[in-house]
PDB file of C-alpha atoms in Angstrom:
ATOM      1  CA  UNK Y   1       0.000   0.000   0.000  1.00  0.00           C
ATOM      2  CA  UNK Y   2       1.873   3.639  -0.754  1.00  0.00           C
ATOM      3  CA  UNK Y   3       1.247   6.019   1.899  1.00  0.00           C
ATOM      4  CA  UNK Y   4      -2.466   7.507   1.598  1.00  0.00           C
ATOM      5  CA  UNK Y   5      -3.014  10.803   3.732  1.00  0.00           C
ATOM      6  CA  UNK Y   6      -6.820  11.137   5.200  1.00  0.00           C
ATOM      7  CA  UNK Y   7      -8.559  14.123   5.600  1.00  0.00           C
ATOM      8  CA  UNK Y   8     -11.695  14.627   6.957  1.00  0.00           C
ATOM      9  CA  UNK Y   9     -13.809  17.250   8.606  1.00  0.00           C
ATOM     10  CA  UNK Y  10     -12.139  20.519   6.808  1.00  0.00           C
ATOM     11  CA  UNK Y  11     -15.884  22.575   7.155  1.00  0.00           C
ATOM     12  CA  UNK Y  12     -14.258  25.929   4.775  1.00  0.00           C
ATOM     13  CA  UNK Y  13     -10.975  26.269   6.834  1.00  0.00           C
ATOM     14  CA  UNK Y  14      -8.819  26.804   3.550  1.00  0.00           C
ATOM     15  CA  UNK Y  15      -5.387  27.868   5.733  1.00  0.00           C
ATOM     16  CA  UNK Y  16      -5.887  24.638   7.728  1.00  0.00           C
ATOM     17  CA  UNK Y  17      -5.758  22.763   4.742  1.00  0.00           C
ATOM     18  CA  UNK Y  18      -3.350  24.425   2.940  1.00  0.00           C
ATOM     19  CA  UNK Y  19      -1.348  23.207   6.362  1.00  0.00           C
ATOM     20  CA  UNK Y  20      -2.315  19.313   5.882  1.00  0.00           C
ATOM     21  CA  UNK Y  21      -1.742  19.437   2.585  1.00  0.00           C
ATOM     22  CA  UNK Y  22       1.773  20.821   2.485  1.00  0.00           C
ATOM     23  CA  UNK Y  23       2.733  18.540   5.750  1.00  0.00           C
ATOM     24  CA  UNK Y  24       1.344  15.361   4.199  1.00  0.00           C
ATOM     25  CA  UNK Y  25       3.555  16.163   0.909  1.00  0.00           C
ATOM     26  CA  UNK Y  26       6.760  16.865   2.895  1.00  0.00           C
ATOM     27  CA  UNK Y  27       5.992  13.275   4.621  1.00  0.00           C
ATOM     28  CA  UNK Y  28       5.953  11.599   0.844  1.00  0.00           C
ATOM     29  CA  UNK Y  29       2.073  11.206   0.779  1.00  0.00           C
ATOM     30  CA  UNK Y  30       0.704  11.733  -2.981  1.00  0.00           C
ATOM     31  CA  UNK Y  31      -2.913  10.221  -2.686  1.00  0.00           C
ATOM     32  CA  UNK Y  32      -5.359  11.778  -0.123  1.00  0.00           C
ATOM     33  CA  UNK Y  33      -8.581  10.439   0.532  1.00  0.00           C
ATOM     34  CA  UNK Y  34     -11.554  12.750   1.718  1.00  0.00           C
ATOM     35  CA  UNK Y  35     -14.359  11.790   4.334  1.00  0.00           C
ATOM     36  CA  UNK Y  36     -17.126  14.286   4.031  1.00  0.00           C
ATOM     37  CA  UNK Y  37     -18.040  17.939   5.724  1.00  0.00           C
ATOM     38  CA  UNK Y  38     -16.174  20.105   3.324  1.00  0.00           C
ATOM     39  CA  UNK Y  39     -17.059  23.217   3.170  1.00  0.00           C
ATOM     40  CA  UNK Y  40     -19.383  24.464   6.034  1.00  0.00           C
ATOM     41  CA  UNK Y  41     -18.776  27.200   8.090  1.00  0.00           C
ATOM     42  CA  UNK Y  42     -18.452  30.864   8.628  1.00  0.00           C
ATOM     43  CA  UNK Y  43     -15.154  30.810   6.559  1.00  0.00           C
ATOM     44  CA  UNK Y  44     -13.810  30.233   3.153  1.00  0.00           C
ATOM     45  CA  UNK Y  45     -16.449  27.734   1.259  1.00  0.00           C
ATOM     46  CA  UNK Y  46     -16.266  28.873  -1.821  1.00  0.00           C
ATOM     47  CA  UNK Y  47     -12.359  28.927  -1.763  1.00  0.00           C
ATOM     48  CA  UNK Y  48     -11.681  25.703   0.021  1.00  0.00           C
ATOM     49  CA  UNK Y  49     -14.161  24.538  -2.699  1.00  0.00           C
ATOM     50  CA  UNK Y  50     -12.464  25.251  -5.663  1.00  0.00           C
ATOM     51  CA  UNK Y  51      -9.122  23.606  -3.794  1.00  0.00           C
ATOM     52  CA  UNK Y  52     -10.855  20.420  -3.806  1.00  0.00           C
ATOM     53  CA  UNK Y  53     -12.453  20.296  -7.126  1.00  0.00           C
ATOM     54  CA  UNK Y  54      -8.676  21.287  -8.583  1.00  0.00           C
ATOM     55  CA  UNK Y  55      -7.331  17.665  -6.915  1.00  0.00           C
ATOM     56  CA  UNK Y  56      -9.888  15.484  -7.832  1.00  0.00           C
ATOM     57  CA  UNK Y  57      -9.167  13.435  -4.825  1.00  0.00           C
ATOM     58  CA  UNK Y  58     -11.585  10.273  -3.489  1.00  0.00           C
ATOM     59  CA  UNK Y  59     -14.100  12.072  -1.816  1.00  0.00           C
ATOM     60  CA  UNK Y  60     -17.288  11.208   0.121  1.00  0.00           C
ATOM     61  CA  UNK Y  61     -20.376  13.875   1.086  1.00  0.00           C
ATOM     62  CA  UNK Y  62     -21.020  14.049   4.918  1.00  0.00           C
ATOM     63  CA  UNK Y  63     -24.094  14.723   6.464  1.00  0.00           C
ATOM     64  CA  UNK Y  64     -23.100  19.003   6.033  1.00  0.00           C
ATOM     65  CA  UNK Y  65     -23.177  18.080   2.403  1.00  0.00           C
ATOM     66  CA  UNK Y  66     -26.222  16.665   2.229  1.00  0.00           C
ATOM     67  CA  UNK Y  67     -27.802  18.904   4.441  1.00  0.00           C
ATOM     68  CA  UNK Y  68     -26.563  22.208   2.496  1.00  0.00           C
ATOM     69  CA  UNK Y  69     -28.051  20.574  -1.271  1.00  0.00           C
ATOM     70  CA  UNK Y  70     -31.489  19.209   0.591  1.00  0.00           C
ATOM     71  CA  UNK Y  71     -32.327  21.598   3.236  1.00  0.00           C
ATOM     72  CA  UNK Y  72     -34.575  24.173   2.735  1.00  0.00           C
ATOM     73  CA  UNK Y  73     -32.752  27.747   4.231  1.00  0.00           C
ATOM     74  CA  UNK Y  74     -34.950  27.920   7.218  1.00  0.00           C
ATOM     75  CA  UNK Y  75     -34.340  24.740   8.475  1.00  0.00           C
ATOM     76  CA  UNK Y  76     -30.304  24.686   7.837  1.00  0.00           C
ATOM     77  CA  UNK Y  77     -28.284  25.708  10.785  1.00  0.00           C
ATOM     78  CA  UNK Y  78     -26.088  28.870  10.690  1.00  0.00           C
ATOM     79  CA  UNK Y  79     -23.167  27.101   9.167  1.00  0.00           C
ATOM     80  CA  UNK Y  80     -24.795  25.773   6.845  1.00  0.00           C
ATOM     81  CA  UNK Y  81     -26.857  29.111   5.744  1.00  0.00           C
ATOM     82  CA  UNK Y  82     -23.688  30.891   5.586  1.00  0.00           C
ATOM     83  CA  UNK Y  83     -22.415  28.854   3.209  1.00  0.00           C
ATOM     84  CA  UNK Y  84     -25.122  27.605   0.592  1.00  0.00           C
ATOM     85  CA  UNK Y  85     -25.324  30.946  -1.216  1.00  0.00           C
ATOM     86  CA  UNK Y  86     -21.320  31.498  -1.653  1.00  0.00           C
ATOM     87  CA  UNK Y  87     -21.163  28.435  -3.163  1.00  0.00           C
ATOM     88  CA  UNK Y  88     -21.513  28.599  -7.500  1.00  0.00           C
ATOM     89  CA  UNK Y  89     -23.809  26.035  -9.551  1.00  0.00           C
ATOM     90  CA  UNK Y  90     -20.600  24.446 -10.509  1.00  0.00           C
ATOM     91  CA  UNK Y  91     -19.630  23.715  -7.097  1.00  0.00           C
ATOM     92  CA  UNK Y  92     -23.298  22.683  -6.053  1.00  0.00           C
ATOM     93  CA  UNK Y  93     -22.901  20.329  -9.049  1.00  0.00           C
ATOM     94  CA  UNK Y  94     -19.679  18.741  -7.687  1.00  0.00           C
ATOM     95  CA  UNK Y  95     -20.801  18.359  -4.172  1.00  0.00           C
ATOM     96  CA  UNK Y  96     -24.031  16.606  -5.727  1.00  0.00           C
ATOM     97  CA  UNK Y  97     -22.231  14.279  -7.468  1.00  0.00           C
ATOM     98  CA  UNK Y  98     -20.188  12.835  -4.228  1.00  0.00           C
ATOM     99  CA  UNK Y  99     -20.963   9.383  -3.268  1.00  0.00           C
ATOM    100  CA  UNK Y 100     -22.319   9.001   0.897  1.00  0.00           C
ATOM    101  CA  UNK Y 101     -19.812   5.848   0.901  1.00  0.00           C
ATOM    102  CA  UNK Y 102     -16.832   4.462  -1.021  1.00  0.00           C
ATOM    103  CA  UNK Y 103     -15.287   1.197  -1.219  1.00  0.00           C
ATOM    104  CA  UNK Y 104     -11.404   1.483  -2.422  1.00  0.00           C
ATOM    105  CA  UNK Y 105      -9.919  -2.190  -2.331  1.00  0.00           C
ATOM    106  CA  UNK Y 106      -8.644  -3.086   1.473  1.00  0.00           C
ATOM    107  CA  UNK Y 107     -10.462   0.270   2.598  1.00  0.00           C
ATOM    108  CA  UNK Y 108     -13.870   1.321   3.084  1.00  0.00           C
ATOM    109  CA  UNK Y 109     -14.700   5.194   3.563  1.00  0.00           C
ATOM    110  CA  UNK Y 110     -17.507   6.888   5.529  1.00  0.00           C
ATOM    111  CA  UNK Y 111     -18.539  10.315   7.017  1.00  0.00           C
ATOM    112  CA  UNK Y 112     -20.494   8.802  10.077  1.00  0.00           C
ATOM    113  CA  UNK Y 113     -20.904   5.007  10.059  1.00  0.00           C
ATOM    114  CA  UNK Y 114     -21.953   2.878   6.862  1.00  0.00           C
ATOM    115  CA  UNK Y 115     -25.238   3.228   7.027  1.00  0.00           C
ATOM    116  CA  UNK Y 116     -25.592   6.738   8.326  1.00  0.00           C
ATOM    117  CA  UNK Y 117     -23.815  10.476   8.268  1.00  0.00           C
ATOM    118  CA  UNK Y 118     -24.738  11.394  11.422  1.00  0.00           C
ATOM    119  CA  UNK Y 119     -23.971   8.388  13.351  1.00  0.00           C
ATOM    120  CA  UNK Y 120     -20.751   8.351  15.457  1.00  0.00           C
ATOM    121  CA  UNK Y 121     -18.560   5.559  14.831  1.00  0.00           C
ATOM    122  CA  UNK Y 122     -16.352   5.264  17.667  1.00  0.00           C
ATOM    123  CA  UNK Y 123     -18.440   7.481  20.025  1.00  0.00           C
ATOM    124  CA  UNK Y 124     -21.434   7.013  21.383  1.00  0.00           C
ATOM    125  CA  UNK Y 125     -23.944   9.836  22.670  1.00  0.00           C
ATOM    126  CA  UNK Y 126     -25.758   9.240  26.225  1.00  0.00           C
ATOM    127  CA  UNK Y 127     -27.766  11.613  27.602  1.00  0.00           C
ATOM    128  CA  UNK Y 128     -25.307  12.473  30.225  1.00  0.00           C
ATOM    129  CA  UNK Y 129     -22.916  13.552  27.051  1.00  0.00           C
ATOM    130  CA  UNK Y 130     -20.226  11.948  24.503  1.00  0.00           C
ATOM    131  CA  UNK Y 131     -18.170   8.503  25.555  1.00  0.00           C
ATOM    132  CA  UNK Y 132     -15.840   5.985  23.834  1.00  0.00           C
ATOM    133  CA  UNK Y 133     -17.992   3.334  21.666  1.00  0.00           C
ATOM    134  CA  UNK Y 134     -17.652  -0.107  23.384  1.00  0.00           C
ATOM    135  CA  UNK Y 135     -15.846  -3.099  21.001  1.00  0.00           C
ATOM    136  CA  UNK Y 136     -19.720  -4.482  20.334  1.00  0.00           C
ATOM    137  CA  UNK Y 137     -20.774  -0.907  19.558  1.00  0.00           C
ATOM    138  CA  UNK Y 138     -18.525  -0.700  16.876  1.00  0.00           C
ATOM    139  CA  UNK Y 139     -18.805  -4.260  15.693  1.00  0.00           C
ATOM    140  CA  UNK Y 140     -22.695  -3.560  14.967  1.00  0.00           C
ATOM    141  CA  UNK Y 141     -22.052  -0.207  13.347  1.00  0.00           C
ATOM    142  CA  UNK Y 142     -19.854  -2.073  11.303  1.00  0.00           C
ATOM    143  CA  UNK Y 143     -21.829  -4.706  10.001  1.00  0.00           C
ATOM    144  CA  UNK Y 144     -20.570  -7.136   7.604  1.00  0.00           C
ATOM    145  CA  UNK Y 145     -18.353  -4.722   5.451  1.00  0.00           C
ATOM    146  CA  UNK Y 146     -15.787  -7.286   4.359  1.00  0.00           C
ATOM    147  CA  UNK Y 147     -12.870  -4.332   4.206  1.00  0.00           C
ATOM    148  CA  UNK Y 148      -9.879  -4.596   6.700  1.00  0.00           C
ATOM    149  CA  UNK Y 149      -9.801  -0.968   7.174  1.00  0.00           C
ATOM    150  CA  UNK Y 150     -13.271   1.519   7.455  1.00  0.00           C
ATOM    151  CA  UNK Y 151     -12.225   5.074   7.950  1.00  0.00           C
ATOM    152  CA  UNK Y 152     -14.790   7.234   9.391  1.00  0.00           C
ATOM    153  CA  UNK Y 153     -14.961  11.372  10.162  1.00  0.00           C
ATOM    154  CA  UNK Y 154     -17.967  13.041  11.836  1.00  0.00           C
ATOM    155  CA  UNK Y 155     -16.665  12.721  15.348  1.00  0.00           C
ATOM    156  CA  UNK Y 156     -13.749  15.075  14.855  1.00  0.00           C
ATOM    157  CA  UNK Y 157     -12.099  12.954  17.565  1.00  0.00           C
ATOM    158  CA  UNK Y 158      -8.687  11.040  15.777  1.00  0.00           C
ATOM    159  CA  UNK Y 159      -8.870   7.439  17.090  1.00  0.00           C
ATOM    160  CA  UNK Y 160      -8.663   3.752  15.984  1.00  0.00           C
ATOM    161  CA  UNK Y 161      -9.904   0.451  17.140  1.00  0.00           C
ATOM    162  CA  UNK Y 162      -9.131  -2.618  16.209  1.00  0.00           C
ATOM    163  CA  UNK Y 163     -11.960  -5.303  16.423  1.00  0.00           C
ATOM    164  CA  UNK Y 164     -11.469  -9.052  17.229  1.00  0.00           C
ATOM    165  CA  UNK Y 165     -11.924 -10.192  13.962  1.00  0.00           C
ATOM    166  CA  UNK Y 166      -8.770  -7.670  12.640  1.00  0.00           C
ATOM    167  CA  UNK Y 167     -10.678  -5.308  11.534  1.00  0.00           C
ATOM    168  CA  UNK Y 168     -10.225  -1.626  12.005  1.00  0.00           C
ATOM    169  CA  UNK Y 169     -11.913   1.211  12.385  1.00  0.00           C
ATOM    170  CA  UNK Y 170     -10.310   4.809  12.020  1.00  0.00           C
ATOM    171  CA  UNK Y 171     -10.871   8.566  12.499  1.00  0.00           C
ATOM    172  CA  UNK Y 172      -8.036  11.049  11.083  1.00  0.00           C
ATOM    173  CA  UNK Y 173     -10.380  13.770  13.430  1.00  0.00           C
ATOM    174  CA  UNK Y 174     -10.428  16.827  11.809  1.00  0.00           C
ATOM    175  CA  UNK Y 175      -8.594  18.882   9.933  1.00  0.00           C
ATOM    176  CA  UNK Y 176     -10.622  22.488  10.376  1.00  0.00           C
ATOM    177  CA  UNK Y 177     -12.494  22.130  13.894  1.00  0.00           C
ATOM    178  CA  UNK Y 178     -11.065  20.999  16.825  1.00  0.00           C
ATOM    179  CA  UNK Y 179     -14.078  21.522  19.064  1.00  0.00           C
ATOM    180  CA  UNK Y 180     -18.144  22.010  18.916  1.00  0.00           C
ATOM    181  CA  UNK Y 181     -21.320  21.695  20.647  1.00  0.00           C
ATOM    182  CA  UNK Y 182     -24.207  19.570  19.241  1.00  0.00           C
ATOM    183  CA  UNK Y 183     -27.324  18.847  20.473  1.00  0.00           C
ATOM    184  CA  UNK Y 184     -28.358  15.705  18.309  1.00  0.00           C
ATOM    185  CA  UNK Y 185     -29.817  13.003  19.825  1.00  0.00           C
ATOM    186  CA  UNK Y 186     -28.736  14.328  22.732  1.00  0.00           C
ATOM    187  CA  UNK Y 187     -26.642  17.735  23.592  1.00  0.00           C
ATOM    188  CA  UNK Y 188     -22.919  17.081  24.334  1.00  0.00           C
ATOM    189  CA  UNK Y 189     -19.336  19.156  23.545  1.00  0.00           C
ATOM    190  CA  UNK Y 190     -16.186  17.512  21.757  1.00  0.00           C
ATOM    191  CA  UNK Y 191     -13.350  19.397  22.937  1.00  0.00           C
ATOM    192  CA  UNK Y 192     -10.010  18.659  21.964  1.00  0.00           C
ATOM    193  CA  UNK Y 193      -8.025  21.370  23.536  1.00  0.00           C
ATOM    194  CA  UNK Y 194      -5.925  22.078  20.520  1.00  0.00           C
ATOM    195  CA  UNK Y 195      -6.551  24.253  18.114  1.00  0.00           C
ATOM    196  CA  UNK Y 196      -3.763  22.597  15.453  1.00  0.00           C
ATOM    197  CA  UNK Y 197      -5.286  20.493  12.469  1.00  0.00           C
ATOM    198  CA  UNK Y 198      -5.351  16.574  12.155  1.00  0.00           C
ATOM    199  CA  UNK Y 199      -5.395  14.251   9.995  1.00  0.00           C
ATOM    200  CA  UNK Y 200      -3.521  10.784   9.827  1.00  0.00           C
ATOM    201  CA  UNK Y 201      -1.760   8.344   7.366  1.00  0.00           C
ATOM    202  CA  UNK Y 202      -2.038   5.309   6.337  1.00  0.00           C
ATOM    203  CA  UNK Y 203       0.772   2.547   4.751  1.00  0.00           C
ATOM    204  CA  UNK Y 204       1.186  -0.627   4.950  1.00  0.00           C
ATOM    205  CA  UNK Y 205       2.728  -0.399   8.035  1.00  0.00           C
ATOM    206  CA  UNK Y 206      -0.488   0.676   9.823  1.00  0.00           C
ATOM    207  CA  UNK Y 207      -1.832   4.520  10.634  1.00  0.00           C
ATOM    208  CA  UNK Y 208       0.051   7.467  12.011  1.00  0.00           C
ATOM    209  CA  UNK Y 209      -2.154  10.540  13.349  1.00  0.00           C
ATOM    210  CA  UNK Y 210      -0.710  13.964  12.927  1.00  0.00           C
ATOM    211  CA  UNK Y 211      -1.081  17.572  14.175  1.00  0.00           C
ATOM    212  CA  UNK Y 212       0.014  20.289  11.788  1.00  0.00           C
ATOM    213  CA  UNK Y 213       0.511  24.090  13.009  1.00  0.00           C
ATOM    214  CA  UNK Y 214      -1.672  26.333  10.753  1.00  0.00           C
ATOM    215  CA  UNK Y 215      -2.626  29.706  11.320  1.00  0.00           C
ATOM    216  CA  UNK Y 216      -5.401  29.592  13.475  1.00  0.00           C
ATOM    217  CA  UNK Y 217      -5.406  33.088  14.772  1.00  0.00           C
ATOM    218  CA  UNK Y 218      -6.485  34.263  11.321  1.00  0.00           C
ATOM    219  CA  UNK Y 219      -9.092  31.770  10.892  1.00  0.00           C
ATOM    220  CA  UNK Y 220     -10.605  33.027  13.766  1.00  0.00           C
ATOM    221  CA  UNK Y 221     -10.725  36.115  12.888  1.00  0.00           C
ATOM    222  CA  UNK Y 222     -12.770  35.287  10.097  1.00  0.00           C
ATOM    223  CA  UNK Y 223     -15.181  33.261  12.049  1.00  0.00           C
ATOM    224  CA  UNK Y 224     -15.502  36.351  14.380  1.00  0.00           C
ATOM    225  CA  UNK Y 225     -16.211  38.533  11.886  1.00  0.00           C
ATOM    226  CA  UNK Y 226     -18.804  36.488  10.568  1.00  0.00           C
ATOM    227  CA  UNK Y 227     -20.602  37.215  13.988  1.00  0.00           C
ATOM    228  CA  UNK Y 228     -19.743  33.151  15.087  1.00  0.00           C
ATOM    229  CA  UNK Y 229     -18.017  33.878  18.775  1.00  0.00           C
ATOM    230  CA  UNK Y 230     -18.426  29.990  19.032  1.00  0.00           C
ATOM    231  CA  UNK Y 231     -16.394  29.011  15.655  1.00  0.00           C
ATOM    232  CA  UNK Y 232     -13.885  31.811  16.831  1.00  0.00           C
ATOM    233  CA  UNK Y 233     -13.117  30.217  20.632  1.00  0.00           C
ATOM    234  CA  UNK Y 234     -13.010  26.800  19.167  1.00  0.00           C
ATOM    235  CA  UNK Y 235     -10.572  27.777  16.153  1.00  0.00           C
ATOM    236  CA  UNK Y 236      -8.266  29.869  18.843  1.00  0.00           C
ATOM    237  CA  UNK Y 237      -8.394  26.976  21.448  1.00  0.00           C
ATOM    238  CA  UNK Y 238      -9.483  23.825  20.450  1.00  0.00           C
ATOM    239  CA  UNK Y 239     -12.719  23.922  22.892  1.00  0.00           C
ATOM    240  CA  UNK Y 240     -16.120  25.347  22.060  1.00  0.00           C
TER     241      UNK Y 240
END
């Protein structure tokens, strides 16, 4: 296997990855893979749209994808309205075309779990908030893809886990977020107390995560003076 980088999670946060990008190519990487929520947020959609298209990489639609093309603009969330009408017909048109899941040889890819975008994969929400997903958990998400590694986004949390059978599951977290609230099924906060970008590698050799310095400071500017406080104290300090 040559060394793959993964990306996921980039929601519009162009400088971020510019930063990925640049670190995975000093580190020998020339194929990326892409796991869904692209482009929304109060920052550069448009922009980090056109980056993508350019590449051509394998790319999957998260549920922020689906949600921007389907939703009507009352009902999207203020991410999601911020970005819809920046975005041309041409980009629309790519983001349409994106498959929900993609099976590349030994590796399966996912925004949230197989069957579902919004479904954590290694998490599980509880009432009382956000925990690890047990072994079983995971298993059952799982299902009977036959692949030996599923990589999964969503979460923003960077993690692995290896089931009993060999299998694997892994999230690169993300590459443009480090921390949010969400209220869906139930509320809880991911917080990862780091504002620097993520994303991991695979080879045959297994999967290395990564943190990459970006410039952060100006990103949240951006999100501040798009009147999001919240995107600004999560892009500063990697906690919502």
């Amino acid at each position: 296997m040559s060394r793959i980088a993964v990306l996921s999670d980039i929601h519009g946060n162009l400088p971020a990855l510019e930063a990925v990008v640049a670190d995975a190519e000093a580190r020998g990487c020339r194929h990326f893979l892409n796991l869904g929520d692209l482009l929304s947020g109060p920052l550069w959609p448009a922009e980090t749209a056109d980056f993508l298209m350019a590449r051509d990489w394998p790319t999957i639609a998260g549920n922020h994808e689906r949600q921007v093309l389907r939703l009507a603009p009352e009902r999207m969330n203020a991410s999601d309205a911020f970005t819809r009408p920046l975005l041309s017909q041409a980009q629309l048109g790519w983001m349409a075309g994106l498959p929900a899941t993609l099976a590349l040889d030994d590796l399966f890819l996912c925004h949230g779990t197989p069957t579902s975008d919004v479904e954590h994969f290694l998490e599980t929400v509880e009432p009382v908030g956000l925990r690890r997903a047990t072994e079983s958990e995971v298993a059952a998400r799982l299902g009977a893809r036959p692949e030996p590694l599923t990589l999964c986004g969503h979460s923003h949390i960077a993690g692995l886990l290896r089931l009993a059978d060999r299998c694997c599951v892994a999230n690169p977290g993300s590459v443009g977020l480090q921390g949010f609230h969400d209220d869906r099924p139930y509320p809880y906060t991911v917080a990862g107390d780091d504002p620097r970008a993520r994303y991991a590698i695979v080879e045959a050799a297994g999967i290395a995560f990564h943190t990459v310095e970006y410039d952060h400071v100006t990103a949240a500017a951006k999100a501040a003076r798009e009147g999001r406080e919240d995107w600004a104290q999560a892009l500063t300090t990697g906690r919502p």
